[in-house]
């Protein structure tokens, strides 16, 4: 057995019980879309003010162990001139960084993408470390549709994820490995399960090929759910059963933690699903969250870009965060109180 490393410890610290990871790493184009749906202008200042609002919410550091940042935020200062990274560190929250350059059309595979960003990554990682980042994220996107995904696209994405994860560990980061099977489509939960299983098998084969240390990574998968255009909505028990069945078949027990993305589920659905899975524990891995939308939706809408709404938006955010803290322990109940389970 190889001895535990500092990176193994960091992976455990980021996912300790009752804690999770906030994804606040929306690219400028993505946050612009989210802001515009809430009538918020998208400028460097509004992005800074919004992220400051999140990071200074009440009891933030009691639950949020790490925050995934976008490059702009890693080098940004609050209105008072304090680097946002220092603000997090002072609170005991570990800064992380999204390092991929986004999903681009995969040549020869209409309707499919491959995530880019490997060129020059080692050099970027050195800069990110100097700026204070300690963990990284790379998101691969797998679409379900007629004849999709192809094995070519799944393999190209798995290979890139594994090369990224190996580089991140080489440079002293805990990599979050995020293969996201999209919810878009009219497929049912069984099809999502089959595609998620194939995707995770392919990803873990690539991670092994690239000698990635499983103890020092965090898996960030989709939950196994019905497609968004599928009229039937499976209840939380069914989502939990399917997701756990897929994870058990594909994710080695050496992986310390699985931190789910929310992927377009409503905040309440995402929390209930996580809770239902943890009620079925114990599992070989910790099960927690690394949500963006499911943590932020209420807060962003409440803030709406107005200084006078900051306290109310922070309260809305704190409520979501607290609910998910309970869900990591299978103790969430929608009334907002811890249940006795
Ligand atoms: P969502 O929770 O909104 O899916 O975002 C998570 C994430 O980090 C996507 O890369």
mmCIF file of C-alpha atoms in Angstrom, residues 7 121-123 125-126 129 163-175:
data_model
loop_
_atom_site.group_PDB
_atom_site.id
_atom_site.type_symbol
_atom_site.label_atom_id
_atom_site.label_comp_id
_atom_site.label_asym_id
_atom_site.label_seq_id
_atom_site.Cartn_x
_atom_site.Cartn_y
_atom_site.Cartn_z
ATOM 1 C CA UNK A 7 -3.377 15.411 -1.625
ATOM 2 C CA UNK A 121 -1.987 23.473 -18.878
ATOM 3 C CA UNK A 122 1.159 22.654 -16.870
ATOM 4 C CA UNK A 123 2.292 26.287 -17.090
ATOM 5 C CA UNK A 125 -1.281 25.296 -13.175
ATOM 6 C CA UNK A 126 1.954 26.805 -11.862
ATOM 7 C CA UNK A 129 -0.954 27.518 -7.517
ATOM 8 C CA UNK A 163 -4.521 13.606 -18.949
ATOM 9 C CA UNK A 164 -5.820 16.659 -17.079
ATOM 10 C CA UNK A 165 -6.099 14.764 -13.774
ATOM 11 C CA UNK A 166 -2.559 13.376 -14.078
ATOM 12 C CA UNK A 167 -1.162 16.858 -14.768
ATOM 13 C CA UNK A 168 -3.110 18.379 -11.883
ATOM 14 C CA UNK A 169 -1.743 15.804 -9.433
ATOM 15 C CA UNK A 170 1.780 16.272 -10.807
ATOM 16 C CA UNK A 171 1.483 19.969 -9.984
ATOM 17 C CA UNK A 172 0.134 19.339 -6.473
ATOM 18 C CA UNK A 173 -3.621 19.777 -6.974
ATOM 19 C CA UNK A 174 -6.559 17.518 -6.148
ATOM 20 C CA UNK A 175 -8.378 17.123 -9.476
#
